[in-house]
Amino acid sequence: MSAPGSLRRNQVICFTLVWVSYCATYFLRKPLGVVKTDIARDLGLSKTALGWCDTALVLPYAAVQILLPSLSDMWGPRAVLSSCLGLAGVSTYLTYTLWSDSVYTLCLGLAITGGLLAPCWPACTASLSSWFPDNRLNSMFGLINTATYSGGLGGTALAAALLEWSGWRSVALPPAIMAVVTATLVSLALRTPTEKGVLVPGKTTQTPQEKIASLSESQSLLSLAKIPCVPQLATSLFCLKFVRYCMALWLPLYLLEHLGYSKLQAGMFSTVFDIGGIVGSPLLGYLLDRHYTTAPLLGVTLTMMGGTVATALFVVTAQWGVLFNAVCLLVAGAANCGPDSILAGSVSMEVG
């Protein structure tokens, strides 16, 4: 067994690298929601065409996660995360520069980026879950998912500032550099407990035969759908992601065109949803580990109900002013990100 200091040091390294890596993925995908108006003007696109740009980004993302769910198991989380994140940084830069003169090449670049980003979250969860005991996973996934909304906040603010100062084709360079640098650090420093010779107390381990059997079974989508709770979990995550991607990709445009915000104001104010997510994710993880240890899904359900009410109130009170907008978006972000991090993280790992 390893010394406690060695275990703690490796846990900090893993958590930091995974957090920064997943944060970087949102710096890559966030600019699209901010620069929509300028893309539409320069390329003469309708809102329907802008919607197809969104689809070009998220459809390959979903397809790769569904059709290739075991990349991290086959190649290892370090190799998958470093290669996919680094290549996604390059493709994002090319999308907004060399491939930005036509909607077809723009969509192609977005599709490549979406496909490359898809394996990053499974690789992050595999790395993180290997280093922490099972009874702390809710808290750890709550903390790690602050990267989602920290990246969303930072990516949105950076894109809005670059859009204001130097135009929409400049928004990709800083996120691309961040992604490539982070991928290099992951390749050099991220290791598994087995590679480091460290034993993590409180982990449920699988025999080699069980790992081989679970990997072969996971190749079948039908077999996955038959696992208890998977259909309900998939439906819940679909609803959460639907709301989150609507906010990420269309909230700045809604604030700009329907509520009269300026471009910079719309980009910056849309980060209120992300700020709520930063608060809600670790808070829900803590509350579940502290007060809902035997029934964590009850706490998740109550939080999702609160988020539904907050999102509806945002629509109803949209014309009431900045204060009402901010409060509703803050609560909606907290109630969306918290359940998302738990269901897509510790609950999914427990289900299988």
Short mmCIF file of C-alpha atoms in Angstrom, two decimals:
data_model
loop_
_atom_site.label_atom_id
_atom_site.label_comp_id
_atom_site.label_asym_id
_atom_site.label_seq_id
_atom_site.Cartn_x
_atom_site.Cartn_y
_atom_site.Cartn_z
CA MET A 1 0.00 0.00 0.00
CA SER A 2 1.25 3.48 -0.84
CA ALA A 3 1.91 6.22 1.70
CA PRO A 4 -1.01 8.65 2.28
CA GLY A 5 1.13 11.56 1.09
CA SER A 6 1.84 9.86 -2.22
CA LEU A 7 -1.84 9.08 -2.73
CA ARG A 8 -2.91 12.63 -1.93
CA ARG A 9 -0.28 14.12 -4.24
CA ASN A 10 -1.39 11.94 -7.15
CA GLN A 11 -5.04 12.74 -6.46
CA VAL A 12 -4.28 16.47 -6.64
CA ILE A 13 -2.36 16.03 -9.90
CA CYS A 14 -5.16 13.97 -11.45
CA PHE A 15 -7.91 16.34 -10.31
CA THR A 16 -6.04 19.42 -11.55
CA LEU A 17 -5.25 17.97 -14.98
CA VAL A 18 -8.77 16.62 -15.48
CA TRP A 19 -10.34 19.91 -14.35
CA VAL A 20 -8.19 22.05 -16.65
CA SER A 21 -8.68 19.63 -19.56
CA TYR A 22 -12.45 19.63 -19.35
CA CYS A 23 -12.46 23.39 -18.82
CA ALA A 24 -10.47 23.72 -22.05
CA THR A 25 -13.10 21.78 -24.01
CA TYR A 26 -15.65 24.49 -23.19
CA PHE A 27 -13.29 27.23 -24.28
CA LEU A 28 -13.32 25.46 -27.65
CA ARG A 29 -17.08 25.04 -28.04
CA LYS A 30 -18.36 28.27 -26.47
CA PRO A 31 -17.38 30.83 -29.15
CA LEU A 32 -20.04 29.59 -31.58
CA GLY A 33 -22.87 30.80 -29.36
CA VAL A 34 -21.30 34.25 -29.02
CA VAL A 35 -20.40 34.98 -32.66
CA LYS A 36 -23.63 33.80 -34.32
CA THR A 37 -24.82 37.26 -35.31
CA ASP A 38 -21.54 38.14 -37.01
CA ILE A 39 -21.32 34.79 -38.80
CA ALA A 40 -24.86 35.27 -40.10
CA ARG A 41 -24.04 38.77 -41.34
CA ASP A 42 -20.72 37.91 -43.02
CA LEU A 43 -21.85 34.66 -44.63
CA GLY A 44 -25.47 35.68 -45.28
CA LEU A 45 -26.96 32.90 -43.16
CA SER A 46 -30.51 32.54 -41.89
CA LYS A 47 -31.27 31.38 -38.36
CA THR A 48 -32.08 27.96 -39.82
CA ALA A 49 -28.57 27.78 -41.27
CA LEU A 50 -27.15 28.84 -37.90
CA GLY A 51 -29.09 25.98 -36.37
CA TRP A 52 -27.39 23.60 -38.78
CA CYS A 53 -24.04 24.94 -37.57
CA ASP A 54 -25.07 23.98 -34.05
CA THR A 55 -26.09 20.55 -35.30
CA ALA A 56 -22.74 20.13 -37.05
CA LEU A 57 -21.02 20.59 -33.69
CA VAL A 58 -23.24 18.55 -31.38
CA LEU A 59 -24.40 15.68 -33.61
CA PRO A 60 -20.90 14.17 -34.11
CA TYR A 61 -20.30 14.73 -30.41
CA ALA A 62 -23.33 12.62 -29.53
CA ALA A 63 -22.68 10.03 -32.24
CA VAL A 64 -19.11 9.33 -31.15
CA GLN A 65 -20.12 8.99 -27.49
CA ILE A 66 -22.91 6.57 -28.41
CA LEU A 67 -21.10 4.50 -31.04
CA LEU A 68 -17.60 4.50 -29.50
CA PRO A 69 -18.19 4.45 -25.74
CA SER A 70 -15.13 2.38 -24.82
CA LEU A 71 -12.25 4.33 -26.34
CA SER A 72 -10.77 5.07 -22.90
CA ASP A 73 -11.01 1.40 -21.93
CA MET A 74 -9.23 0.33 -25.12
CA TRP A 75 -6.51 2.99 -25.38
CA GLY A 76 -6.32 4.44 -21.88
CA PRO A 77 -7.71 7.78 -20.66
CA ARG A 78 -4.37 9.62 -20.95
CA ALA A 79 -3.88 8.78 -24.63
CA VAL A 80 -7.50 9.51 -25.53
CA LEU A 81 -7.74 12.79 -23.61
CA SER A 82 -4.40 14.23 -24.75
CA SER A 83 -4.80 13.33 -28.42
CA CYS A 84 -8.46 14.33 -28.77
CA LEU A 85 -8.07 17.60 -26.85
CA GLY A 86 -4.97 18.65 -28.79
CA LEU A 87 -6.49 17.83 -32.19
CA ALA A 88 -9.73 19.59 -31.22
CA GLY A 89 -7.71 22.74 -30.49
CA VAL A 90 -6.16 22.60 -33.95
CA SER A 91 -9.50 21.95 -35.69
CA THR A 92 -11.17 24.79 -33.79
CA TYR A 93 -8.50 27.24 -34.93
CA LEU A 94 -8.83 26.09 -38.55
CA THR A 95 -12.65 26.31 -38.36
CA TYR A 96 -12.67 30.01 -37.47
CA THR A 97 -9.81 30.98 -39.79
CA LEU A 98 -9.01 28.97 -42.92
CA TRP A 99 -12.40 27.24 -43.06
CA SER A 100 -14.55 30.26 -42.21
CA ASP A 101 -15.34 31.58 -45.72
CA SER A 102 -18.11 29.08 -46.47
CA VAL A 103 -20.91 27.61 -44.38
CA TYR A 104 -19.99 24.15 -45.69
CA THR A 105 -16.36 24.27 -44.58
CA LEU A 106 -17.43 25.95 -41.34
CA CYS A 107 -19.83 23.09 -40.61
CA LEU A 108 -17.15 20.56 -41.54
CA GLY A 109 -14.73 22.10 -39.07
CA LEU A 110 -17.40 22.19 -36.36
CA ALA A 111 -18.23 18.52 -37.03
CA ILE A 112 -14.57 17.50 -36.72
CA THR A 113 -14.26 19.48 -33.49
CA GLY A 114 -17.42 17.93 -32.04
CA GLY A 115 -16.27 14.41 -32.87
CA LEU A 116 -12.87 15.01 -31.29
CA LEU A 117 -14.35 16.51 -28.11
CA ALA A 118 -16.72 13.58 -27.57
CA PRO A 119 -14.24 11.14 -25.95
CA CYS A 120 -12.87 13.79 -23.56
CA TRP A 121 -15.54 13.51 -20.86
CA PRO A 122 -15.47 9.67 -20.68
CA ALA A 123 -11.67 9.87 -20.42
CA CYS A 124 -11.98 12.47 -17.65
CA THR A 125 -14.45 10.34 -15.67
CA ALA A 126 -12.27 7.24 -16.06
CA SER A 127 -9.20 9.08 -14.78
CA LEU A 128 -10.96 10.77 -11.90
CA SER A 129 -12.90 7.72 -10.69
CA SER A 130 -9.75 5.60 -10.62
CA TRP A 131 -8.06 7.87 -8.07
CA PHE A 132 -10.84 8.45 -5.51
CA PRO A 133 -12.78 6.08 -3.23
CA ASP A 134 -16.32 5.21 -4.22
CA ASN A 135 -17.91 7.02 -1.25
CA ARG A 136 -16.39 10.35 -2.38
CA LEU A 137 -17.30 10.23 -6.05
CA ASN A 138 -20.45 12.39 -5.75
CA SER A 139 -18.43 15.18 -4.18
CA MET A 140 -15.54 14.81 -6.61
CA PHE A 141 -17.77 14.82 -9.69
CA GLY A 142 -19.60 17.82 -8.27
CA LEU A 143 -16.28 19.63 -7.97
CA ILE A 144 -14.93 18.51 -11.33
CA ASN A 145 -18.05 19.68 -13.11
CA THR A 146 -17.31 23.24 -12.02
CA ALA A 147 -14.89 23.02 -14.97
CA THR A 148 -17.91 22.87 -17.27
CA TYR A 149 -19.25 26.21 -16.19
CA SER A 150 -15.90 27.80 -15.44
CA GLY A 151 -14.91 26.97 -19.00
CA GLY A 152 -18.27 28.17 -20.22
CA LEU A 153 -17.93 31.43 -18.33
CA GLY A 154 -14.33 32.01 -19.39
CA GLY A 155 -14.92 30.91 -22.98
CA THR A 156 -17.98 33.12 -23.36
CA ALA A 157 -16.32 36.18 -21.80
CA LEU A 158 -13.17 35.71 -23.87
CA ALA A 159 -15.11 35.24 -27.11
CA ALA A 160 -17.26 38.30 -26.39
CA ALA A 161 -14.18 40.43 -25.73
CA LEU A 162 -12.33 39.20 -28.83
CA LEU A 163 -15.46 39.69 -30.93
CA GLU A 164 -15.74 43.29 -29.75
CA TRP A 165 -12.06 44.08 -30.29
CA SER A 166 -10.95 42.13 -33.36
CA GLY A 167 -13.86 40.29 -35.00
CA TRP A 168 -15.27 36.78 -34.93
CA ARG A 169 -12.43 35.11 -36.83
CA SER A 170 -10.05 35.90 -33.94
CA VAL A 171 -11.97 34.03 -31.23
CA ALA A 172 -10.31 30.61 -31.72
CA LEU A 173 -6.58 31.25 -31.27
CA PRO A 174 -6.36 31.61 -27.44
CA PRO A 175 -8.63 28.57 -26.76
CA ALA A 176 -6.68 26.51 -29.30
CA ILE A 177 -3.36 27.35 -27.62
CA MET A 178 -4.87 26.50 -24.22
CA ALA A 179 -6.10 23.13 -25.52
CA VAL A 180 -2.78 22.14 -27.11
CA VAL A 181 -0.75 23.14 -24.02
CA THR A 182 -3.15 21.28 -21.70
CA ALA A 183 -3.07 18.18 -23.92
CA THR A 184 0.72 18.19 -23.73
CA LEU A 185 0.63 18.37 -19.91
CA VAL A 186 -1.90 15.53 -19.77
CA SER A 187 0.29 13.38 -21.98
CA LEU A 188 3.29 13.99 -19.74
CA ALA A 189 1.77 13.87 -16.26
CA LEU A 190 -1.58 12.03 -16.08
CA ARG A 191 -1.21 8.47 -14.81
CA THR A 192 -3.47 5.73 -13.43
CA PRO A 193 -3.04 4.20 -9.95
CA THR A 194 -1.78 1.01 -11.59
CA GLU A 195 0.91 2.91 -13.52
CA LYS A 196 1.99 4.71 -10.35
CA GLY A 197 1.85 1.57 -8.20
CA VAL A 198 -0.65 3.20 -5.83
CA LEU A 199 -3.50 1.40 -4.07
CA VAL A 200 -6.61 3.55 -3.58
CA PRO A 201 -8.55 2.55 -0.44
CA GLY A 202 -12.32 2.18 -0.76
CA LYS A 203 -12.34 1.25 -4.45
CA THR A 204 -14.42 -1.62 -5.81
CA THR A 205 -12.06 -3.46 -8.12
CA GLN A 206 -12.80 -5.75 -11.05
CA THR A 207 -10.90 -8.86 -11.99
CA PRO A 208 -9.33 -8.92 -15.48
CA GLN A 209 -12.03 -11.36 -16.59
CA GLU A 210 -14.79 -9.02 -15.38
CA LYS A 211 -13.22 -6.06 -17.20
CA ILE A 212 -13.02 -8.03 -20.45
CA ALA A 213 -16.62 -9.18 -20.09
CA SER A 214 -17.95 -5.67 -19.33
CA LEU A 215 -15.97 -4.18 -22.23
CA SER A 216 -17.33 -6.70 -24.74
CA GLU A 217 -20.87 -6.24 -23.47
CA SER A 218 -20.62 -2.44 -23.67
CA GLN A 219 -20.20 -2.65 -27.43
CA SER A 220 -23.90 -3.47 -27.81
CA LEU A 221 -26.29 -0.52 -27.53
CA LEU A 222 -29.15 -2.94 -27.00
CA SER A 223 -27.39 -4.52 -24.03
CA LEU A 224 -26.78 -1.06 -22.56
CA ALA A 225 -30.46 -0.16 -22.90
CA LYS A 226 -31.38 -3.30 -20.95
CA ILE A 227 -29.31 -2.32 -17.91
CA PRO A 228 -31.66 -1.20 -15.09
CA CYS A 229 -32.00 2.59 -14.82
CA VAL A 230 -30.19 3.31 -18.10
CA PRO A 231 -33.32 4.41 -20.07
CA GLN A 232 -34.40 6.71 -17.24
CA LEU A 233 -30.86 8.06 -16.84
CA ALA A 234 -30.56 8.70 -20.58
CA THR A 235 -33.89 10.53 -20.67
CA SER A 236 -32.96 12.73 -17.72
CA LEU A 237 -29.59 13.62 -19.23
CA PHE A 238 -31.22 14.37 -22.59
CA CYS A 239 -33.50 16.92 -20.92
CA LEU A 240 -30.64 18.50 -18.98
CA LYS A 241 -28.38 18.70 -22.04
CA PHE A 242 -31.24 20.09 -24.14
CA VAL A 243 -31.64 23.04 -21.77
CA ARG A 244 -27.88 23.52 -21.37
CA TYR A 245 -27.11 23.58 -25.08
CA CYS A 246 -30.01 25.92 -25.77
CA MET A 247 -28.53 28.30 -23.22
CA ALA A 248 -24.98 27.85 -24.46
CA LEU A 249 -25.71 28.27 -28.16
CA TRP A 250 -28.69 30.65 -28.27
CA LEU A 251 -28.87 32.67 -25.04
CA PRO A 252 -26.49 35.45 -26.23
CA LEU A 253 -28.52 35.85 -29.44
CA TYR A 254 -31.79 35.92 -27.44
CA LEU A 255 -30.42 38.61 -25.13
CA LEU A 256 -29.17 40.60 -28.12
CA GLU A 257 -32.22 40.48 -30.39
CA HIS A 258 -35.16 40.14 -27.99
CA LEU A 259 -34.06 41.91 -24.81
CA GLY A 260 -32.02 44.70 -26.40
CA TYR A 261 -28.60 43.95 -24.90
CA SER A 262 -25.48 45.05 -26.78
CA LYS A 263 -23.16 42.37 -28.21
CA LEU A 264 -20.69 42.68 -25.35
CA GLN A 265 -23.46 42.85 -22.74
CA ALA A 266 -25.22 39.79 -24.19
CA GLY A 267 -22.01 37.76 -24.22
CA MET A 268 -21.03 38.74 -20.69
CA PHE A 269 -24.50 38.49 -19.15
CA SER A 270 -25.05 34.98 -20.54
CA THR A 271 -22.25 33.85 -18.20
CA VAL A 272 -24.66 34.24 -15.25
CA PHE A 273 -26.00 30.78 -16.16
CA ASP A 274 -22.43 29.44 -15.97
CA ILE A 275 -21.81 31.15 -12.62
CA GLY A 276 -24.87 29.38 -11.24
CA GLY A 277 -23.43 26.10 -12.52
CA ILE A 278 -20.11 26.73 -10.76
CA VAL A 279 -21.97 27.10 -7.45
CA GLY A 280 -24.58 24.39 -7.98
CA SER A 281 -22.33 21.51 -8.98
CA PRO A 282 -20.13 21.19 -5.87
CA LEU A 283 -23.01 22.22 -3.59
CA LEU A 284 -25.26 19.42 -4.82
CA GLY A 285 -22.42 16.89 -4.59
CA TYR A 286 -21.80 17.92 -0.97
CA LEU A 287 -25.49 17.81 -0.06
CA LEU A 288 -25.93 14.36 -1.59
CA ASP A 289 -22.96 12.91 0.29
CA ARG A 290 -24.10 14.59 3.51
CA HIS A 291 -27.90 14.31 3.53
CA TYR A 292 -28.92 11.92 0.72
CA THR A 293 -26.36 9.14 1.08
CA THR A 294 -28.97 6.39 0.75
CA ALA A 295 -31.17 8.12 -1.84
CA PRO A 296 -29.03 10.48 -3.98
CA LEU A 297 -31.50 10.37 -6.88
CA LEU A 298 -34.15 11.97 -4.65
CA GLY A 299 -31.92 15.01 -4.15
CA VAL A 300 -31.19 15.12 -7.89
CA THR A 301 -34.91 14.95 -8.71
CA LEU A 302 -35.80 17.80 -6.36
CA THR A 303 -33.00 19.94 -7.83
CA MET A 304 -34.18 19.29 -11.39
CA MET A 305 -37.71 20.33 -10.42
CA GLY A 306 -36.34 23.59 -9.02
CA GLY A 307 -34.40 24.17 -12.25
CA THR A 308 -37.55 23.63 -14.31
CA VAL A 309 -39.38 26.30 -12.32
CA ALA A 310 -36.46 28.73 -12.60
CA THR A 311 -36.18 28.28 -16.38
CA ALA A 312 -39.92 28.85 -16.81
CA LEU A 313 -39.74 31.99 -14.67
CA PHE A 314 -36.89 33.32 -16.80
CA VAL A 315 -39.12 33.12 -19.87
CA VAL A 316 -42.12 34.66 -18.11
CA THR A 317 -40.17 37.51 -16.48
CA ALA A 318 -37.71 38.17 -19.35
CA GLN A 319 -39.00 41.73 -19.88
CA TRP A 320 -38.89 42.64 -16.18
CA GLY A 321 -35.28 43.79 -16.19
CA VAL A 322 -31.73 42.72 -15.48
CA LEU A 323 -32.26 41.73 -11.85
CA PHE A 324 -35.01 39.20 -12.61
CA ASN A 325 -33.01 37.88 -15.57
CA ALA A 326 -29.94 37.39 -13.41
CA VAL A 327 -31.70 35.65 -10.50
CA CYS A 328 -33.57 33.22 -12.76
CA LEU A 329 -30.49 32.39 -14.83
CA LEU A 330 -28.38 31.90 -11.70
CA VAL A 331 -30.82 29.43 -10.16
CA ALA A 332 -31.43 27.68 -13.49
CA GLY A 333 -27.68 27.24 -14.02
CA ALA A 334 -27.17 25.83 -10.52
CA ALA A 335 -30.09 23.44 -10.86
CA ASN A 336 -28.96 22.27 -14.31
CA CYS A 337 -25.26 21.78 -13.71
CA GLY A 338 -25.61 20.00 -10.36
CA PRO A 339 -27.78 17.11 -11.58
CA ASP A 340 -25.83 16.93 -14.84
CA SER A 341 -22.54 16.37 -13.03
CA ILE A 342 -24.00 13.70 -10.75
CA LEU A 343 -26.00 11.78 -13.37
CA ALA A 344 -23.25 11.90 -16.01
CA GLY A 345 -20.55 11.16 -13.46
CA SER A 346 -20.91 9.11 -10.29
CA VAL A 347 -24.40 7.71 -11.06
CA SER A 348 -23.37 6.60 -14.56
CA MET A 349 -20.24 4.96 -13.19
CA GLU A 350 -22.31 3.10 -10.60
CA VAL A 351 -24.94 1.96 -13.10
CA GLY A 352 -22.26 0.55 -15.35
#
